[in-house]
C-alpha cells in the first residue's frame, strides 16, 4: 500500500507518491543462516558427477595455493594472497559460468581464474612481477586481477550492461572481499546494476578479515547479504565452504541474470586459513584456536565425507585426484622457476595506442642506456 | 590520431556557439558509430545542465544517451566496463569538481588499462569535463583541474578554444582509441564563430598546437579559456609596439614541443598564460620545457601568468583571480625588452 | 541461529562463524508505507503548542523560499535551490536538535539553517556569491552548506564520533537528497556511523528528483529507508510533508542517538514543487499535472487543516503568522539589496594559517594592482 | 610553523630506521596531546602494514588508534568531522594509490575548509601516505602522487629523506594547524641513521630546504626517495671533477625559493631529480621557478631527471624506470661545462 492508497476517515487527498516502492522487500532478504547442502539431508540429491568435479577442483585448488605459497619462499613470486580454505567459493565462481561469460576477480582470486581454465603461470604474472596482467582478458573473458579493492565491480556492471545492450547473452560474475564491501565503489556498482537490471552476480567472500581487521570492525550489518535489499536486488547467504551450496546458489543467480531478472548479491561465509599474504603475520591479530576450529569445516573435508559416505569415491579415486593436482603443481613449479624473458622497452609499448613524441624521446634514451650497458658488459 | 572526414551534406556558415558545436559533434559521432554511448547526470531528458547533449536521447534513445544515477565513480567505472566490451562511452561530468569522486577510476583504471593488459583492453572513452571559472559559479563549480590530468600518464588531455576546434577535437577524441579527458571551457560555451555545421572543417589533429596570431616579439603560450584573453592582449600590445605571437596548445597531452619551441626560438621571449593556479599548474611544465629547449635563444626568463594559488574564489571576487589582459600585458612588459 | 549452532542429523562439526549476525534485521526494516500523523487519528494526540510552532515555522519557511527565489530574479542571489514543498522536513530537522547539537546541511538546506536560528543573510551568503560560507560554523553548530553531494555525511559521522570520544552529549543530524544516496560517500558514512555507533541521524529528503532524474532512475530499492538494514541501523520511512510525523520520527532518532544506541536513517517522502534551482527548467522533465497533485498534500495545508479542525487557530491567528513571515521577508529583501562590502585581499587570508612566501608575493601583486586601479579611478 | 620542543629524557644516539623514527613521532605526539588520533586500515592491532603504528593501540587504546572500515573517502571524511570538533587526526593511507578514493575529500574539503569558513574551521590533520617505488610492489603500490597534492592550494606537502627529519617533520606536521600531506618514501623506511629517540634533535621548520652537501659546480635539487641517489651521484661526480651541491627540499609546499635560488645563483647550474613522472610532475614547477629566478646566472638550462611518463612498471622492470645515479650523472654531464 502506498501513501496514495492509504484510507483513513480523516485522510487528506494525497498525490501520487514519487517514492512508490519498486519492489517488494520480503523476497530480497537473505535467509537467517547460511545456506548449506553438504552435511544436510539435501546432499543426497546432489549429482554425483558434480560432486566429483567439485572435489577434483577443490583439491586442485588447495594444491595450487600450497605451491604458490611455496614459490614466494623461493623468491619466485613477489607476493601471494592465498585462498586456502576458500577453494569451494573460488572454484564454484568459475564453474557456474559459460564460456562467453566474464569473470571479474579481485587480487586474491587467481584460483578462480585458474579454475576457469587460465594457465596458472599467466594467472600469477602480476604476483611474480613481470607484468601487470599475464593474459589477454578478452580471450579468456577474465578481467585483470583488481588490486584497488572493489574498483572492478562497476567494470563488471558496465560490461554486462554493454553486452545486454548489444543483445549478447553474457553474464558477469564479480568477486570482492568482506572488506571491499565498505568501499564506495561497491555501493555505486550495486546501485547501477540494480537500476540497469544488468546481468551481474556479485560474490562477496566473507573470509572473516580484511588483512587484520575482523568483520565486526568492518560492518554492523546483520549479514553482508542484507545489503542487497537497499539496492532492490536479492541477497543470498551461503556457506562458502560448501562447494555444492555455492555451486547451486551461484548457478541460480547466474540463471536469474541471464534471464533478464537482474543482479544478485551472494555472501559466501568462509575463512581465510592462511595469513593475508606470505608477507603478513596473522598471529598478531588472531589465535591459532580460531583457525583450528575452521579446519573441521574444511571445504575438501566436506566434499570428501559426502563422496565417501555415498560411496562415490574410494581411496584410489582420492589418490588419483591428488596425483593429478601434484602433476599440476610440479609443472607450475618448473615453469615458475624459469626467469621470464622481459624487454625493458615494453615499458613504453602500451601507454598509448601511439607513442607521444615525449615517450619516443624517453624510449630512445632507455634504448641508448641499454645499448651502453650491453657494450659495457661485452667490454 | 585520426582526423574526421567531412560529412557529405552542404550547408552554410553562420554564427554558432561552442556549445552548439559540441552538441553537434556528439550527434554526428553517435550517428556515424553505433558504439558511441553518452552517459552522465541529467544528460538524457534534460539534455545536460549546459544543454550540450540536448536532443540526443530523443534521437538515439535512452540506451545510447543515458541518465545515470548520481555517482561519478560509478559512471566512469561502468564506462570502463562498457569500453572493455567494445563500446565507446562518452561520459559527462557535470562540473569540474564533481569529477574528483571518479579520480581513482580515472587514474588507476582508465589511464592504465591499455598498459596493464599490453594493449588487449584499450580504453576508447572520452570524459567531458566543463572546467574553469568566469561564469559566477559557487564553489566547486569553477575548478581548473588540468594539472591533475596532465600528471597522469595514459590520458590524452584536450581542450578547445574555438568553435571549430570544439567540434573537430571532440570528434577526434571520441574516435581516439585512447582515453581522452576533454576539458570544455565553461565561459566559452556561448562564444560564437561563423561555422558550418553541415560541413565542419577538418582541424589539426590532437597533439598539434596552432599559432592563432603570428608575431615576432614574444610568444604567448595558452589554451582553452585563456586564448581570447591572450588574443585581446596581443591586440592591445600592438599599440605598445610589441608584436606578439599567440599559440593555442589545444592538447596538453600530447604536448606539441615542436611548434612551441620553434616559435620561442624565433621570438626569444615567452609568457605562459592559464587560469589554473600557478604553483604546480600546467605552466610550470610548459615553462620548464621551453626554457630547456630554447635556452640559448631566450632574451628573458619564461614568465607565467596564472590564477593565484588559492581555492577558486566566490563569484563576487573571481575577477580579481582570473588572469586578464592587464596581467598578461604586465608580464609582457617584464620581458626585458631593453636588452 | 548461526552456522555453528545449526543442528542437523548429518551436520558436520562447524567452527565459530566470523560472520555471526551482529543485529536482528527485523527491527531495522522500515514500515511498508510512510509514517503519518496529520490526517490520521493520531493527530488528535499532537501537542497544540508544537502544532502552532510547526505551523509558524513552515509558513515562515514558505515565505523565505518565495523571497529568496524573487531575489534571484532581481540579480541579488546568484542561484537559489528552493525547498518549497519541503518545508516540513527542513523545519523539523532544525527543531529536533538541542543547541549543542550539530546540523550538516546540503546545498539546498538553507531553510533548515534558518529555522535553526541562523540569520538568513548569512545562510544565503554562498548563494549570493560573496563568500563560500556566511557564518561561523562553530558558533552556530551548522556545518558549511555542502555543494559536493553526500560529502558532508562522513563529516557528520566524524564530528559525532569525536564528541562521543570526548564525552560530550552531542548529536549530529545530516541532510542529503535522494540523488545523494547514490554516492559512495553516503555508503561509507553510514557504514562508519554504524560500526562506531556514532550519534548521527541521516535525513534523506526524497523529493522525487535529482535535478531532472526521477527516483526510478536513481534506485531500484523498495524505499531508500531500506538501505539502513545493510548497515545494521534502523530505517524509518516518513511522510516528509507531515511536519508532526517528521518531528516525531526525527526526535526519536535523535533521542536514540543521544542515548548511545547509534545512528538512524530517515527517509522523508516529499516533493520539490519548484524547479531544481531558478536556473532550471522543470517542464523539460515533468508535467504540471504531477506537480499539481502534490499541492493537495502541501505541508502548510496539512497543518492548517489540523489546527483549524481542532480550533487551535483562527483567521486572525493565521494572519498573524503570515504577517510575521512578511516582516522577515521584507527585512531579508532590504538587507539583500545592499551590496556586501568585500575586500579582494581576503582571497589570501585563510588559505593557510600563515601565508606561504608565494602567497605573500601574490598578495603584494594584487595589492599593487588594486592601488593602481584606485589611482586610475581618481585620475 | 611550530618546531617541537625536546622531550626531557636523555638517552643515546644509536642506529635507527626511518620507520622507527616515524613510529616514535606518532607516539610522542599522542602522549603529548590527547587530541591526536591515529586512524586507518590495519593501524590498530596489526600496527600497520609497515608497522609504523605498532604499539599505539596498546599504549593509547583503540579509540586513539583506530582500525577503520576499508574505505579511504570514509576515513578522510570522518577525519574532517573529527577535526571540525577539535581533534587532530593522523590518517594513514595504506599505499599511495589507495589515497585516490579519498581525493574528493582531500581536494574539495580538507584543502579548502579553512578558506571556506574564513578560518573558523581549520583542518589540523595529517594524511600519511607511503609513496614511491623501489620495493618490488605490484601495481598501485608504488605511485609517486606528489604532483596532485602540490597542485592543490591549501595543502602543505611534506616529505622527509632522513631519519631525523622523519621524526621532526612528522611532529611538526601533526602540530600544524593546516592539513599536511605527509609523504613517506617507502624505500627509505628501512634506511638507518644514528639518532637518539629520547632526545630527537630539532629540525628546520616545514618550508625550509636544507643543503645536504655543499658544492660549487651545480645544484642537485631533490627530495624524499631521491636524496640518497643524489648524494651518491655527487660523490661519484667528484671523481669527474664536478663539485655538486645537493638540496633536500623537505617540503614541496611551502616551497623554499630562497634557499634554492641562492644555491643556483652561486653554482649557475641545476638539475632537478625525482622519481615521479617528469611530464606534469614536480620538476616542471621547480625548474620553471629556478629558471625565472636565476635566469641571468644560469650557464645551462635547468635539467630534469625523473621517472618516465608511464604507469609505474611491474617489479621486474622498475629499475629501468627509477632515476639512478647514472641518469643523474648523465644530466650533470649535459650542463654545458665547456662554456
Ligand atoms: C582501495 C584499496 N584500499 C586498500 C587496499 C590495501 N589492501 C589490500 S588487501 C586489503 C584487505 C582486503 O580485505 P577483503 O576485502 O576482505 O579481501 P580479502 O583480502 O579478505 O580477500 C587491503 C586493505 C587496496 N588494495 N585497495
Ligand atoms: C558530487 C556531486 N555531483 C554532482 C553535483 C551536481 N548536482 C547538484 S544538485 C544535483 C542533484 C541533487 O539531487 P538530490 O540529491 O536528490 O538533492 P535535491 O537537489 O533534490 O535536493 C546535482 C547532480 C554535485 N553538486 N555534487
Ligand atoms: Mg576478507
Ligand atoms: Mg532530490
CSV table of N, CA and C in Angstrom, one decimal, chain A residues 100 102 104 130-138 143-152 154-166 168-170 183 185 188-189 191-192 195-196 342 346-354 356-358 361, chain B residues 1 35 37 39 63-64 66-87 101 104-105 108-109 111-122 152-156 177-179 253-257 289 293:
chain,number,residue,atom,x,y,z
A,100,UNK,N,31.2,-17.8,-22.7
A,100,UNK,CA,31.0,-16.4,-23.1
A,100,UNK,C,30.9,-15.4,-22.0
A,102,UNK,N,31.8,-13.5,-18.3
A,102,UNK,CA,33.0,-12.8,-17.8
A,102,UNK,C,33.2,-13.0,-16.3
A,104,UNK,N,35.2,-11.3,-13.1
A,104,UNK,CA,36.0,-10.2,-12.6
A,104,UNK,C,36.6,-10.5,-11.2
A,130,UNK,N,56.4,-9.7,-13.4
A,130,UNK,CA,56.9,-9.4,-14.7
A,130,UNK,C,56.0,-8.5,-15.5
A,131,UNK,N,54.7,-8.6,-15.3
A,131,UNK,CA,53.8,-7.6,-15.9
A,131,UNK,C,52.5,-7.5,-15.1
A,132,UNK,N,51.7,-6.5,-15.4
A,132,UNK,CA,50.5,-6.3,-14.5
A,132,UNK,C,49.4,-7.3,-14.8
A,133,UNK,N,49.3,-7.8,-16.0
A,133,UNK,CA,48.4,-8.8,-16.3
A,133,UNK,C,49.1,-9.8,-17.3
A,134,UNK,N,48.9,-11.1,-17.0
A,134,UNK,CA,49.6,-12.1,-17.7
A,134,UNK,C,48.8,-12.8,-18.8
A,135,UNK,N,47.7,-12.3,-19.1
A,135,UNK,CA,46.8,-12.9,-20.1
A,135,UNK,C,46.0,-11.9,-20.8
A,136,UNK,N,45.4,-12.3,-21.9
A,136,UNK,CA,44.5,-11.4,-22.7
A,136,UNK,C,43.1,-11.5,-22.1
A,137,UNK,N,42.7,-10.5,-21.4
A,137,UNK,CA,41.3,-10.6,-20.8
A,137,UNK,C,40.2,-10.9,-21.8
A,138,UNK,N,40.3,-10.4,-23.0
A,138,UNK,CA,39.2,-10.7,-24.0
A,138,UNK,C,39.2,-12.1,-24.4
A,143,UNK,N,38.6,-10.5,-16.5
A,143,UNK,CA,39.2,-9.1,-16.3
A,143,UNK,C,40.5,-9.2,-15.6
A,144,UNK,N,41.3,-8.2,-15.7
A,144,UNK,CA,42.6,-8.2,-15.0
A,144,UNK,C,42.3,-8.3,-13.5
A,145,UNK,N,43.2,-9.0,-12.7
A,145,UNK,CA,43.1,-9.0,-11.3
A,145,UNK,C,43.0,-7.6,-10.8
A,146,UNK,N,42.1,-7.3,-9.9
A,146,UNK,CA,42.0,-5.9,-9.5
A,146,UNK,C,42.6,-5.7,-8.1
A,147,UNK,N,43.6,-4.9,-8.1
A,147,UNK,CA,44.3,-4.6,-6.8
A,147,UNK,C,43.6,-3.5,-6.0
A,148,UNK,N,43.2,-2.4,-6.6
A,148,UNK,CA,42.4,-1.5,-5.8
A,148,UNK,C,41.0,-2.1,-5.5
A,149,UNK,N,40.7,-2.3,-4.3
A,149,UNK,CA,39.6,-3.1,-3.9
A,149,UNK,C,38.3,-2.5,-4.4
A,150,UNK,N,37.4,-3.3,-4.8
A,150,UNK,CA,36.0,-3.0,-5.2
A,150,UNK,C,35.9,-2.2,-6.5
A,151,UNK,N,37.1,-1.8,-7.1
A,151,UNK,CA,37.0,-0.9,-8.3
A,151,UNK,C,36.6,-1.7,-9.5
A,152,UNK,N,36.7,-3.0,-9.4
A,152,UNK,CA,36.4,-3.8,-10.6
A,152,UNK,C,34.9,-4.1,-10.7
A,154,UNK,N,32.2,-1.9,-10.6
A,154,UNK,CA,31.5,-1.1,-11.7
A,154,UNK,C,31.9,-1.6,-13.1
A,155,UNK,N,33.1,-2.1,-13.2
A,155,UNK,CA,33.5,-2.6,-14.6
A,155,UNK,C,32.6,-3.7,-15.0
A,156,UNK,N,32.4,-4.6,-14.0
A,156,UNK,CA,31.6,-5.8,-14.3
A,156,UNK,C,30.2,-5.3,-14.7
A,157,UNK,N,29.7,-4.3,-14.0
A,157,UNK,CA,28.3,-3.8,-14.3
A,157,UNK,C,28.3,-3.2,-15.7
A,158,UNK,N,29.3,-2.4,-16.0
A,158,UNK,CA,29.3,-1.8,-17.3
A,158,UNK,C,29.4,-2.8,-18.4
A,159,UNK,N,30.3,-3.8,-18.2
A,159,UNK,CA,30.4,-4.8,-19.3
A,159,UNK,C,29.2,-5.6,-19.5
A,160,UNK,N,28.5,-6.0,-18.4
A,160,UNK,CA,27.3,-6.8,-18.5
A,160,UNK,C,26.2,-5.9,-19.2
A,161,UNK,N,26.2,-4.7,-18.8
A,161,UNK,CA,25.2,-3.8,-19.4
A,161,UNK,C,25.4,-3.6,-20.9
A,162,UNK,N,26.7,-3.4,-21.3
A,162,UNK,CA,27.0,-3.3,-22.7
A,162,UNK,C,26.6,-4.5,-23.5
A,163,UNK,N,26.9,-5.7,-22.9
A,163,UNK,CA,26.6,-6.9,-23.6
A,163,UNK,C,25.1,-7.0,-23.8
A,164,UNK,N,24.3,-6.6,-22.8
A,164,UNK,CA,22.9,-6.7,-22.9
A,164,UNK,C,22.4,-5.7,-23.9
A,165,UNK,N,23.0,-4.5,-24.0
A,165,UNK,CA,22.6,-3.5,-25.0
A,165,UNK,C,22.8,-4.1,-26.4
A,166,UNK,N,23.9,-4.8,-26.5
A,166,UNK,CA,24.3,-5.4,-27.8
A,166,UNK,C,23.5,-6.7,-28.1
A,168,UNK,N,23.8,-9.5,-26.5
A,168,UNK,CA,24.5,-10.7,-26.3
A,168,UNK,C,24.1,-11.3,-25.0
A,169,UNK,N,24.1,-12.6,-25.0
A,169,UNK,CA,23.7,-13.4,-23.8
A,169,UNK,C,24.9,-13.6,-22.9
A,170,UNK,N,25.3,-12.6,-22.2
A,170,UNK,CA,26.6,-12.7,-21.4
A,170,UNK,C,26.3,-12.2,-19.9
A,183,UNK,N,33.8,-0.1,0.6
A,183,UNK,CA,34.2,0.9,-0.4
A,183,UNK,C,33.0,1.5,-1.1
A,185,UNK,N,32.8,2.2,-4.1
A,185,UNK,CA,32.6,1.6,-5.4
A,185,UNK,C,31.7,0.4,-5.4
A,188,UNK,N,28.2,1.9,-5.4
A,188,UNK,CA,27.8,2.5,-6.7
A,188,UNK,C,27.6,1.4,-7.7
A,189,UNK,N,28.4,0.4,-7.7
A,189,UNK,CA,28.3,-0.7,-8.6
A,189,UNK,C,26.9,-1.4,-8.4
A,191,UNK,N,24.3,-0.3,-7.1
A,191,UNK,CA,23.1,0.5,-7.4
A,191,UNK,C,22.9,0.6,-8.9
A,192,UNK,N,24.0,0.8,-9.6
A,192,UNK,CA,23.9,0.9,-11.1
A,192,UNK,C,23.4,-0.4,-11.6
A,195,UNK,N,19.6,-0.6,-11.0
A,195,UNK,CA,18.8,0.3,-11.8
A,195,UNK,C,18.8,-0.1,-13.2
A,196,UNK,N,19.9,-0.6,-13.7
A,196,UNK,CA,20.0,-1.0,-15.1
A,196,UNK,C,19.5,-2.5,-15.3
A,342,UNK,N,62.0,-10.7,-20.4
A,342,UNK,CA,61.4,-9.4,-20.3
A,342,UNK,C,62.2,-8.4,-21.2
A,346,UNK,N,59.4,-2.6,-23.4
A,346,UNK,CA,58.0,-2.8,-23.3
A,346,UNK,C,57.4,-1.7,-22.4
A,347,UNK,N,58.2,-1.1,-21.6
A,347,UNK,CA,57.6,0.0,-20.7
A,347,UNK,C,56.9,1.0,-21.5
A,348,UNK,N,57.3,1.2,-22.7
A,348,UNK,CA,56.7,2.3,-23.5
A,348,UNK,C,55.6,1.8,-24.5
A,349,UNK,N,55.5,0.5,-24.5
A,349,UNK,CA,54.7,-0.1,-25.6
A,349,UNK,C,53.2,0.3,-25.6
A,350,UNK,N,52.6,0.2,-24.5
A,350,UNK,CA,51.2,0.3,-24.5
A,350,UNK,C,50.6,1.4,-23.5
A,351,UNK,N,51.4,2.5,-23.4
A,351,UNK,CA,50.9,3.6,-22.6
A,351,UNK,C,49.8,4.3,-23.4
A,352,UNK,N,50.0,4.5,-24.7
A,352,UNK,CA,49.1,5.0,-25.7
A,352,UNK,C,49.0,4.1,-26.9
A,353,UNK,N,48.0,4.2,-27.7
A,353,UNK,CA,47.9,3.5,-28.9
A,353,UNK,C,49.2,3.8,-29.8
A,354,UNK,N,49.5,5.1,-29.8
A,354,UNK,CA,50.7,5.5,-30.5
A,354,UNK,C,51.6,6.3,-29.5
A,356,UNK,N,53.6,9.1,-27.7
A,356,UNK,CA,53.7,10.5,-27.9
A,356,UNK,C,55.1,10.9,-28.2
A,357,UNK,N,55.4,12.1,-28.7
A,357,UNK,CA,56.8,12.5,-29.0
A,357,UNK,C,57.6,12.4,-27.7
A,358,UNK,N,57.0,12.7,-26.6
A,358,UNK,CA,57.8,12.6,-25.4
A,358,UNK,C,58.2,11.2,-25.0
A,361,UNK,N,61.1,10.1,-27.2
A,361,UNK,CA,62.3,10.5,-26.7
A,361,UNK,C,62.8,9.7,-25.5
B,1,UNK,N,46.8,10.2,-34.4
B,1,UNK,CA,45.4,10.2,-34.1
B,1,UNK,C,44.6,10.5,-35.4
B,35,UNK,N,28.6,2.4,-31.7
B,35,UNK,CA,29.2,2.0,-30.4
B,35,UNK,C,29.4,3.2,-29.5
B,37,UNK,N,28.3,5.8,-26.9
B,37,UNK,CA,27.2,5.9,-25.9
B,37,UNK,C,27.6,7.1,-25.0
B,39,UNK,N,26.8,9.2,-21.6
B,39,UNK,CA,26.2,8.9,-20.2
B,39,UNK,C,26.6,9.9,-19.2
B,63,UNK,N,19.0,4.3,-24.3
B,63,UNK,CA,20.1,3.4,-24.1
B,63,UNK,C,21.4,3.9,-24.7
B,64,UNK,N,21.3,4.9,-25.6
B,64,UNK,CA,22.5,5.5,-26.1
B,64,UNK,C,22.9,6.8,-25.5
B,66,UNK,N,22.2,8.2,-21.7
B,66,UNK,CA,21.6,7.6,-20.5
B,66,UNK,C,21.8,8.5,-19.3
B,67,UNK,N,20.7,8.8,-18.7
B,67,UNK,CA,20.7,9.5,-17.4
B,67,UNK,C,21.2,8.4,-16.3
B,68,UNK,N,22.3,8.6,-15.7
B,68,UNK,CA,22.8,7.6,-14.8
B,68,UNK,C,22.4,8.0,-13.3
B,69,UNK,N,22.5,7.1,-12.4
B,69,UNK,CA,22.4,7.5,-11.0
B,69,UNK,C,23.5,8.5,-10.7
B,70,UNK,N,23.4,9.2,-9.6
B,70,UNK,CA,24.2,10.3,-9.2
B,70,UNK,C,25.5,9.8,-8.5
B,71,UNK,N,26.5,9.4,-9.3
B,71,UNK,CA,27.6,8.8,-8.6
B,71,UNK,C,28.7,8.7,-9.7
B,72,UNK,N,29.7,9.6,-9.6
B,72,UNK,CA,30.7,9.8,-10.6
B,72,UNK,C,31.6,8.6,-10.8
B,73,UNK,N,32.0,8.0,-9.7
B,73,UNK,CA,32.9,6.9,-9.8
B,73,UNK,C,32.1,5.7,-10.5
B,74,UNK,N,30.9,5.6,-10.2
B,74,UNK,CA,30.0,4.6,-10.8
B,74,UNK,C,29.9,4.9,-12.3
B,75,UNK,N,29.7,6.1,-12.6
B,75,UNK,CA,29.6,6.5,-14.1
B,75,UNK,C,30.8,6.1,-14.8
B,76,UNK,N,32.0,6.6,-14.3
B,76,UNK,CA,33.2,6.3,-15.0
B,76,UNK,C,33.6,4.8,-14.9
B,77,UNK,N,33.3,4.2,-13.8
B,77,UNK,CA,33.6,2.8,-13.6
B,77,UNK,C,32.8,1.9,-14.5
B,78,UNK,N,31.5,2.2,-14.7
B,78,UNK,CA,30.7,1.4,-15.6
B,78,UNK,C,31.1,1.7,-17.0
B,79,UNK,N,31.5,2.9,-17.3
B,79,UNK,CA,32.0,3.2,-18.7
B,79,UNK,C,33.3,2.4,-19.0
B,80,UNK,N,34.1,2.2,-18.0
B,80,UNK,CA,35.3,1.3,-18.2
B,80,UNK,C,34.8,-0.1,-18.7
B,81,UNK,N,33.8,-0.6,-18.0
B,81,UNK,CA,33.3,-1.9,-18.3
B,81,UNK,C,32.7,-1.9,-19.7
B,82,UNK,N,32.0,-0.9,-20.1
B,82,UNK,CA,31.4,-0.8,-21.4
B,82,UNK,C,32.5,-0.7,-22.5
B,83,UNK,N,33.6,0.0,-22.2
B,83,UNK,CA,34.7,0.1,-23.1
B,83,UNK,C,35.4,-1.2,-23.2
B,84,UNK,N,35.4,-2.0,-22.2
B,84,UNK,CA,36.0,-3.3,-22.2
B,84,UNK,C,35.3,-4.2,-23.2
B,85,UNK,N,34.0,-3.9,-23.3
B,85,UNK,CA,33.1,-4.8,-24.2
B,85,UNK,C,33.1,-4.2,-25.6
B,86,UNK,N,33.8,-3.1,-25.8
B,86,UNK,CA,33.9,-2.6,-27.2
B,86,UNK,C,33.1,-1.4,-27.5
B,87,UNK,N,32.4,-0.9,-26.5
B,87,UNK,CA,31.7,0.4,-26.7
B,87,UNK,C,32.6,1.6,-26.6
B,101,UNK,N,35.3,12.6,-7.5
B,101,UNK,CA,34.9,11.3,-6.9
B,101,UNK,C,35.3,10.2,-7.9
B,104,UNK,N,39.9,8.0,-8.7
B,104,UNK,CA,40.5,6.7,-8.6
B,104,UNK,C,40.3,5.9,-9.9
B,105,UNK,N,39.0,5.8,-10.4
B,105,UNK,CA,38.7,5.1,-11.6
B,105,UNK,C,39.6,5.7,-12.8
B,108,UNK,N,43.6,5.0,-11.8
B,108,UNK,CA,44.1,3.7,-11.6
B,108,UNK,C,43.5,2.7,-12.6
B,109,UNK,N,42.5,3.1,-13.4
B,109,UNK,CA,42.0,2.2,-14.4
B,109,UNK,C,42.0,2.8,-15.8
B,111,UNK,N,43.4,5.3,-17.2
B,111,UNK,CA,44.7,5.7,-17.7
B,111,UNK,C,45.6,4.5,-17.9
B,112,UNK,N,45.3,3.4,-17.2
B,112,UNK,CA,46.3,2.3,-17.2
B,112,UNK,C,45.9,1.0,-17.8
B,113,UNK,N,44.6,0.9,-18.2
B,113,UNK,CA,44.1,-0.4,-18.6
B,113,UNK,C,44.8,-0.9,-19.9
B,114,UNK,N,45.1,0.0,-20.8
B,114,UNK,CA,45.8,-0.5,-22.0
B,114,UNK,C,47.2,-1.0,-21.6
B,115,UNK,N,47.9,-0.2,-20.8
B,115,UNK,CA,49.2,-0.6,-20.4
B,115,UNK,C,49.2,-1.9,-19.6
B,116,UNK,N,48.2,-2.0,-18.7
B,116,UNK,CA,48.1,-3.1,-17.8
B,116,UNK,C,48.0,-4.4,-18.6
B,117,UNK,N,47.2,-4.3,-19.7
B,117,UNK,CA,46.9,-5.5,-20.5
B,117,UNK,C,47.7,-5.6,-21.8
B,118,UNK,N,48.8,-4.9,-21.9
B,118,UNK,CA,49.6,-4.9,-23.1
B,118,UNK,C,48.8,-4.7,-24.3
B,119,UNK,N,47.8,-3.8,-24.2
B,119,UNK,CA,47.1,-3.4,-25.4
B,119,UNK,C,45.8,-4.2,-25.6
B,120,UNK,N,45.6,-5.2,-24.8
B,120,UNK,CA,44.4,-6.0,-25.1
B,120,UNK,C,43.1,-5.3,-24.7
B,121,UNK,N,43.1,-4.4,-23.7
B,121,UNK,CA,41.9,-3.7,-23.4
B,121,UNK,C,42.2,-2.2,-23.5
B,122,UNK,N,42.1,-1.7,-24.7
B,122,UNK,CA,42.2,-0.2,-24.8
B,122,UNK,C,41.0,0.5,-24.2
B,152,UNK,N,49.1,12.5,-15.3
B,152,UNK,CA,48.6,11.1,-15.3
B,152,UNK,C,48.9,10.4,-16.6
B,153,UNK,N,50.0,9.7,-16.7
B,153,UNK,CA,50.4,9.1,-18.0
B,153,UNK,C,49.3,8.1,-18.4
B,154,UNK,N,49.0,8.1,-19.7
B,154,UNK,CA,48.0,7.2,-20.3
B,154,UNK,C,46.7,8.0,-20.7
B,155,UNK,N,46.6,9.2,-20.1
B,155,UNK,CA,45.5,10.1,-20.5
B,155,UNK,C,45.9,11.0,-21.6
B,156,UNK,N,45.0,11.3,-22.6
B,156,UNK,CA,45.2,12.4,-23.5
B,156,UNK,C,44.3,13.5,-22.9
B,177,UNK,N,41.4,5.8,-29.9
B,177,UNK,CA,41.4,4.6,-29.1
B,177,UNK,C,42.0,4.7,-27.7
B,178,UNK,N,42.4,5.9,-27.4
B,178,UNK,CA,42.9,6.2,-26.0
B,178,UNK,C,41.9,7.0,-25.3
B,179,UNK,N,42.0,6.9,-23.9
B,179,UNK,CA,41.0,7.7,-23.1
B,179,UNK,C,41.4,9.2,-23.2
B,253,UNK,N,48.3,17.1,-23.5
B,253,UNK,CA,48.9,15.7,-23.7
B,253,UNK,C,48.2,15.1,-24.9
B,254,UNK,N,49.0,14.8,-26.0
B,254,UNK,CA,50.4,15.0,-26.2
B,254,UNK,C,50.7,16.5,-26.3
B,255,UNK,N,51.9,16.9,-25.9
B,255,UNK,CA,52.3,18.3,-25.9
B,255,UNK,C,53.1,18.5,-27.2
B,256,UNK,N,52.8,19.6,-27.9
B,256,UNK,CA,53.5,19.9,-29.2
B,256,UNK,C,54.7,20.7,-28.9
B,257,UNK,N,55.8,20.1,-28.5
B,257,UNK,CA,57.1,20.8,-28.3
B,257,UNK,C,57.6,21.5,-29.5
B,289,UNK,N,59.9,23.2,-20.1
B,289,UNK,CA,60.2,22.6,-21.4
B,289,UNK,C,60.7,23.7,-22.3
B,293,UNK,N,64.5,23.8,-23.9
B,293,UNK,CA,64.6,23.7,-25.4
B,293,UNK,C,65.1,24.9,-26.0
